[in-house]
PDB file of N, CA and C in Angstrom:
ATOM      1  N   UNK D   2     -28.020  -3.482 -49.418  1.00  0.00           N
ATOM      2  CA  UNK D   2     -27.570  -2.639 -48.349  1.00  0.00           C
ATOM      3  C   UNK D   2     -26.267  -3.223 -47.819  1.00  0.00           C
ATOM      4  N   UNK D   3     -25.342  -2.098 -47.504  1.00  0.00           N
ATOM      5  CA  UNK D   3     -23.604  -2.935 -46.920  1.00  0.00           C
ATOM      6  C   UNK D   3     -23.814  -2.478 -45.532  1.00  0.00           C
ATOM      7  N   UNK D   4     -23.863  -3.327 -44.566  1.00  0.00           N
ATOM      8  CA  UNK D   4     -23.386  -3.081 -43.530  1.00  0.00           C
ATOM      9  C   UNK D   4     -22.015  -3.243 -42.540  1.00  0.00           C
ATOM     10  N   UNK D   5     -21.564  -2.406 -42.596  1.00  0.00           N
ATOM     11  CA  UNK D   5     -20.072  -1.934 -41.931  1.00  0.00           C
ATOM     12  C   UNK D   5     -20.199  -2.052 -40.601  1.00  0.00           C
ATOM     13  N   UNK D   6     -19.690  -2.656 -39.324  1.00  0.00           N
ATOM     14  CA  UNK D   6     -19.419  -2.365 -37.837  1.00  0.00           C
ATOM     15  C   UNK D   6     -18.060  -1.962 -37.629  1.00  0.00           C
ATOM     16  N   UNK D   7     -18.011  -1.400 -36.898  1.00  0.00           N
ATOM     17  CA  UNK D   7     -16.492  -1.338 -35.986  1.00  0.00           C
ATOM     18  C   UNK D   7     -16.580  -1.267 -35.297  1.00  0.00           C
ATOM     19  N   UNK D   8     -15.732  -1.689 -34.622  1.00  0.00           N
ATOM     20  CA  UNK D   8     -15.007  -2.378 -33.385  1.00  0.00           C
ATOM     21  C   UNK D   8     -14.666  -0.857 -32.265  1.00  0.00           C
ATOM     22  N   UNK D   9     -15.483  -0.203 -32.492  1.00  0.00           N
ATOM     23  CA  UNK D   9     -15.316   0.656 -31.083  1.00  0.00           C
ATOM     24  C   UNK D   9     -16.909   0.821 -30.100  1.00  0.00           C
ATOM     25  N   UNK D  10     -16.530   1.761 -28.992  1.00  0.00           N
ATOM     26  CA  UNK D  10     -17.124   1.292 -27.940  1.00  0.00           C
ATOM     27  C   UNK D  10     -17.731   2.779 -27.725  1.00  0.00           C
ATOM     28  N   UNK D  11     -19.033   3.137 -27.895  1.00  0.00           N
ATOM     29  CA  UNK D  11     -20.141   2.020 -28.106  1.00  0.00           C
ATOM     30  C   UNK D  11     -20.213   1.890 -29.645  1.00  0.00           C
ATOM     31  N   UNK D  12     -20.446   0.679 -30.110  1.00  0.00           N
ATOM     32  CA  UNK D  12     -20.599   0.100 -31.320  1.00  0.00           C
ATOM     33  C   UNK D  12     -21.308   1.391 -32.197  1.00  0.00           C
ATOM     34  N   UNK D  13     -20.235   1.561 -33.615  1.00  0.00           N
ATOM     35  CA  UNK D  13     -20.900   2.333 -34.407  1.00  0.00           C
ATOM     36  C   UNK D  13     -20.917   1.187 -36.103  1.00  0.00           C
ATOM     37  N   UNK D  14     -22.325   1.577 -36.601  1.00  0.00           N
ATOM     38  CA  UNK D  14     -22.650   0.704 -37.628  1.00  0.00           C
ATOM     39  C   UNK D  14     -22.425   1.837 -38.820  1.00  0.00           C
ATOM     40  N   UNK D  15     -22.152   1.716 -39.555  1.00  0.00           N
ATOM     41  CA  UNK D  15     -22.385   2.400 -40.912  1.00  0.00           C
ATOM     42  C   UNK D  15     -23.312   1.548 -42.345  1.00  0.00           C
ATOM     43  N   UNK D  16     -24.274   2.227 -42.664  1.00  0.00           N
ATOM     44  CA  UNK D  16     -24.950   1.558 -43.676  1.00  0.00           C
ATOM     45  C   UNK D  16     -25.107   2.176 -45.354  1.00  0.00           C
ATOM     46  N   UNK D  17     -24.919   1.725 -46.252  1.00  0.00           N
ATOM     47  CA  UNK D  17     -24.893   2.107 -47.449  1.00  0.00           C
ATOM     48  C   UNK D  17     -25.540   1.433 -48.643  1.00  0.00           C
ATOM     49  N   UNK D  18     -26.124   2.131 -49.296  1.00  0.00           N
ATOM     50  CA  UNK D  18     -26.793   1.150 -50.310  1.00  0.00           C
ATOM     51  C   UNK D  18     -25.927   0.918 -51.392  1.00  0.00           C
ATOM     52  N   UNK D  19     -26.024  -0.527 -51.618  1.00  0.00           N
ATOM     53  CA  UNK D  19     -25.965  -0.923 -52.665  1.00  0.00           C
ATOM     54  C   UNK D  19     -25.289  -0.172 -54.336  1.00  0.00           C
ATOM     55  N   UNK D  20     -24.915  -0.945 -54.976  1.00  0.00           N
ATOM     56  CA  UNK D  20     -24.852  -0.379 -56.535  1.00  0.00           C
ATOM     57  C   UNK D  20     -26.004  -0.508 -56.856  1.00  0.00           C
ATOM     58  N   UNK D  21     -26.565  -2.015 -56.760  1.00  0.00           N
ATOM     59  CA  UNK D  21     -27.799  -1.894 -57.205  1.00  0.00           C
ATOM     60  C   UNK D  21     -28.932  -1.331 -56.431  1.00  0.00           C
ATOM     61  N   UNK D  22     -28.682  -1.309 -55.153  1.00  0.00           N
ATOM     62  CA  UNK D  22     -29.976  -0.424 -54.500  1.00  0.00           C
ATOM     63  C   UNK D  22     -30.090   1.393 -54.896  1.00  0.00           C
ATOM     64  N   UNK D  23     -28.464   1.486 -55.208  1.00  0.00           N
ATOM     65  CA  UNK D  23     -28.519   2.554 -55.730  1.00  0.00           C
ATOM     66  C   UNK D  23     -29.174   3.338 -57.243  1.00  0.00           C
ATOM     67  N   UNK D  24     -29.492   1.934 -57.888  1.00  0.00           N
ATOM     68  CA  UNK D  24     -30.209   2.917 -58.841  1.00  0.00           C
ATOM     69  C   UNK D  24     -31.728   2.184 -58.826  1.00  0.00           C
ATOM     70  N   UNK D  25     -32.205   2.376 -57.381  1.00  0.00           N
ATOM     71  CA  UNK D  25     -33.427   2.363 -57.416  1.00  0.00           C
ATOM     72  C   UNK D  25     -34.104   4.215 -57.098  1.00  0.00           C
ATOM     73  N   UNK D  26     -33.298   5.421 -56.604  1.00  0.00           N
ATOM     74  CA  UNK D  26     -33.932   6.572 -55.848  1.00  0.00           C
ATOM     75  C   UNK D  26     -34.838   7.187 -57.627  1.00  0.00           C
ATOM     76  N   UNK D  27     -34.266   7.169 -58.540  1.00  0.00           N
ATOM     77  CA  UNK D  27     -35.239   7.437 -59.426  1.00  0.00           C
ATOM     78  C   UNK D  27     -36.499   6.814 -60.021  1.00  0.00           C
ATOM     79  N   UNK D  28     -36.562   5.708 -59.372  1.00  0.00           N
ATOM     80  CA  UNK D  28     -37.893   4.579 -59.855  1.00  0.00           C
ATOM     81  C   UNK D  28     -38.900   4.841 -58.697  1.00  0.00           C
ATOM     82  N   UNK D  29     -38.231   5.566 -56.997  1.00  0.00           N
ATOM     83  CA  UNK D  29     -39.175   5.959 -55.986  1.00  0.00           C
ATOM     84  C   UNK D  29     -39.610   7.050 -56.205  1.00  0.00           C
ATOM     85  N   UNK D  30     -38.519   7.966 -56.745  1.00  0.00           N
ATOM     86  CA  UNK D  30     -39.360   9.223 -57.193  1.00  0.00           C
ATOM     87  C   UNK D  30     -40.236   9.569 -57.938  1.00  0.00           C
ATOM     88  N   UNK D  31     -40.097   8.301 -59.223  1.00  0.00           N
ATOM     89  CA  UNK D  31     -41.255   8.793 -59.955  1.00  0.00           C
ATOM     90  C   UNK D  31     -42.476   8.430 -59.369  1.00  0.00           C
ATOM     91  N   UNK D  32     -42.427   7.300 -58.497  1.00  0.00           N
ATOM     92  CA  UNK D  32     -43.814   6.835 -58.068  1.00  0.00           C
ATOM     93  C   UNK D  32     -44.038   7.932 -57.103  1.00  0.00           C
ATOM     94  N   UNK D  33     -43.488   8.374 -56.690  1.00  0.00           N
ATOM     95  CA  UNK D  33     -43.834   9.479 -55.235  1.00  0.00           C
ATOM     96  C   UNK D  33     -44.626  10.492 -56.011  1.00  0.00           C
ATOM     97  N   UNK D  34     -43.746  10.783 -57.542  1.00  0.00           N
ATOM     98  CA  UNK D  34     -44.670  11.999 -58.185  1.00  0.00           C
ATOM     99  C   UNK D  34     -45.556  11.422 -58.627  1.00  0.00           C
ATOM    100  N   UNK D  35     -45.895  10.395 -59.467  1.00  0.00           N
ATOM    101  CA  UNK D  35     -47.435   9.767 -59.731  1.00  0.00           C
ATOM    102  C   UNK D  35     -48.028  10.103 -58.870  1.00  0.00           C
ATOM    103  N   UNK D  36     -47.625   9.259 -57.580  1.00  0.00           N
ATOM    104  CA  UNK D  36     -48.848   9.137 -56.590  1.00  0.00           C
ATOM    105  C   UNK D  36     -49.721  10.950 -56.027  1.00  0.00           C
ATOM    106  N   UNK D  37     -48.466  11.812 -56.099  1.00  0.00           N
ATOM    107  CA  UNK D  37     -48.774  13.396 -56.073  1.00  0.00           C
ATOM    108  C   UNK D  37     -49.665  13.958 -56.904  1.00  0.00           C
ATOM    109  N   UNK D  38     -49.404  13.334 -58.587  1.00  0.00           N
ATOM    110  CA  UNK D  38     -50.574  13.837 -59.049  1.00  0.00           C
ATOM    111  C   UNK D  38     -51.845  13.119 -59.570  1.00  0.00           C
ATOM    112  N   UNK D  39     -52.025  12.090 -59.015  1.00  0.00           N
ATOM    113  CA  UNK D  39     -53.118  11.031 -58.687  1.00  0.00           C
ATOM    114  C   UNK D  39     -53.965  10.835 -57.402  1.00  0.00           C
ATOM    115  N   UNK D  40     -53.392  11.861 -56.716  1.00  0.00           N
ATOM    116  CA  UNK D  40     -53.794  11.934 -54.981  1.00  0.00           C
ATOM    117  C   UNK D  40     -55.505  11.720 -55.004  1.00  0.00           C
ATOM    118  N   UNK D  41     -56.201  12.897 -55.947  1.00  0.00           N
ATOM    119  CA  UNK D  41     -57.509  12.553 -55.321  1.00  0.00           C
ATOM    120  C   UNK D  41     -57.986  11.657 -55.988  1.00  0.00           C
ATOM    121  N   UNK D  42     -57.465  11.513 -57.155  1.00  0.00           N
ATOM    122  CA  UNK D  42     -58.851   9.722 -57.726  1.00  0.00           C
ATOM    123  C   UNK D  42     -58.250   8.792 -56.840  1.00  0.00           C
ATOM    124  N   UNK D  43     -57.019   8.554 -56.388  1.00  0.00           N
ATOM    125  CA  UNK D  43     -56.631   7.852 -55.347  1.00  0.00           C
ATOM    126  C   UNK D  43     -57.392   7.916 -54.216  1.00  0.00           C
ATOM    127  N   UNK D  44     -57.851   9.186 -53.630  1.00  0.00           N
ATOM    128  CA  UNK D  44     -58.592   9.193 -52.269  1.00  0.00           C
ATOM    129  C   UNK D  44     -59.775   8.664 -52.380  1.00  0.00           C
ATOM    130  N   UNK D  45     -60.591   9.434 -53.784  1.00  0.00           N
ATOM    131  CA  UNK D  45     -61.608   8.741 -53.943  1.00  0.00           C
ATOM    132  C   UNK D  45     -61.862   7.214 -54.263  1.00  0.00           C
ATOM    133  N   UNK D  46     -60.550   6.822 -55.089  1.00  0.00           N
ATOM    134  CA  UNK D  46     -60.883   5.209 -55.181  1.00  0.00           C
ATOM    135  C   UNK D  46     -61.124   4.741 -53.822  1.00  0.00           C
ATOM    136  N   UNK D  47     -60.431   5.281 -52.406  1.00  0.00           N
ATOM    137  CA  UNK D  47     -60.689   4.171 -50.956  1.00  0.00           C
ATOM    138  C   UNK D  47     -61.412   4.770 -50.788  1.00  0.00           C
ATOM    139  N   UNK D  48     -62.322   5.794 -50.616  1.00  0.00           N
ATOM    140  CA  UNK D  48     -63.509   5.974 -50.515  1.00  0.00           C
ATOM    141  C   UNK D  48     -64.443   5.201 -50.845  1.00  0.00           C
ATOM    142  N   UNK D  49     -64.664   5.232 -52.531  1.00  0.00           N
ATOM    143  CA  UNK D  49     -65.317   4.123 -52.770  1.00  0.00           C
ATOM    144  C   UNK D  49     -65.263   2.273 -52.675  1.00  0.00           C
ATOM    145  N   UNK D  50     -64.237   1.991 -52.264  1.00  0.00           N
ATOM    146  CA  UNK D  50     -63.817   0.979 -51.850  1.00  0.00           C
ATOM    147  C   UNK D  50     -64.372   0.800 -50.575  1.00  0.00           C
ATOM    148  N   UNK D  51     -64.188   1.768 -49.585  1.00  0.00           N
ATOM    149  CA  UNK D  51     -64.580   1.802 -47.941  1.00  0.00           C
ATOM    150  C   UNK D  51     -65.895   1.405 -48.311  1.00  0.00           C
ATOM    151  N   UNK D  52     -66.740   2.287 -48.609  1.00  0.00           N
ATOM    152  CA  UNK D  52     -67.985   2.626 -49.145  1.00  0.00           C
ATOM    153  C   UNK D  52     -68.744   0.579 -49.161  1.00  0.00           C
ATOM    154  N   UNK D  53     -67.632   0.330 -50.367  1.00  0.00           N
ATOM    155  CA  UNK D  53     -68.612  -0.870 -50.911  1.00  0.00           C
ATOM    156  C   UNK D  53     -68.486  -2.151 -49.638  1.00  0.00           C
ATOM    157  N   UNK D  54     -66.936  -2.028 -48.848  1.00  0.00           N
ATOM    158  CA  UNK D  54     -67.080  -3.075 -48.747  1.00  0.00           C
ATOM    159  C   UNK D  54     -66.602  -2.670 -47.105  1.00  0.00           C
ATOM    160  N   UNK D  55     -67.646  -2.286 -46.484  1.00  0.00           N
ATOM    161  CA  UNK D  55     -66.770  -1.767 -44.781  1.00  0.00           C
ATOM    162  C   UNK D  55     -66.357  -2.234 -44.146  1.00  0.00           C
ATOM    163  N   UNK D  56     -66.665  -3.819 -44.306  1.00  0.00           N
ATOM    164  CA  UNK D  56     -66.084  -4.511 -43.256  1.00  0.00           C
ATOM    165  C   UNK D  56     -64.535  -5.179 -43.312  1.00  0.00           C
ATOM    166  N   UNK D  57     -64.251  -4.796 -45.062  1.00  0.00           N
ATOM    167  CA  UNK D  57     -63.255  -5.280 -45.535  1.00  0.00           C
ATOM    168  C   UNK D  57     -61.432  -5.520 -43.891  1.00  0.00           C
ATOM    169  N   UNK D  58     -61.626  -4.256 -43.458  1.00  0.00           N
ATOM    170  CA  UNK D  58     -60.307  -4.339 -42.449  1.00  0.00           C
ATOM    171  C   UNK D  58     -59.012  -3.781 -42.953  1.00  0.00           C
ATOM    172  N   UNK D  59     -59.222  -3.780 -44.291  1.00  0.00           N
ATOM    173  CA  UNK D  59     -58.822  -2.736 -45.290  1.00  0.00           C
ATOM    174  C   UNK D  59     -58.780  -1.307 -44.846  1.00  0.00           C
ATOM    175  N   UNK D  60     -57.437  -0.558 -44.501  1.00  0.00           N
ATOM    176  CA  UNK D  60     -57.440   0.980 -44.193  1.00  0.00           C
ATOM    177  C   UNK D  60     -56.077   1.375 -44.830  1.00  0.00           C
TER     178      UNK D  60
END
């Protein structure tokens, strides 16, 4: 991440990612779509997780 200030009043920051942060938005997306079409064995895995172990503190 680059962070830019200038020198005016009230302080404005500008922030930008990276070259290399930049070629991370396709490695989040794919996980965003996994996780979309994995949603319910996902729900059900903490289900069954809740299930076994409740006191875990785990949510």
């Amino acid at each position: 991440m680059l962070r830019t200030v200038y020198p005016t009043v009230p302080a404005q920051v500008d922030y930008r990612l990276t070259e290399t942060g930049a070629s991370l938005p396709h490695l989040v997306r794919a996980m965003a779509e996994w996780s979309l079409e994995h949603r319910d064995a996902i729900a059900h895995a903490r289900r069954a997780y809740d299930a076994r172990y409740p006191d875990s503190g785990i949510r």
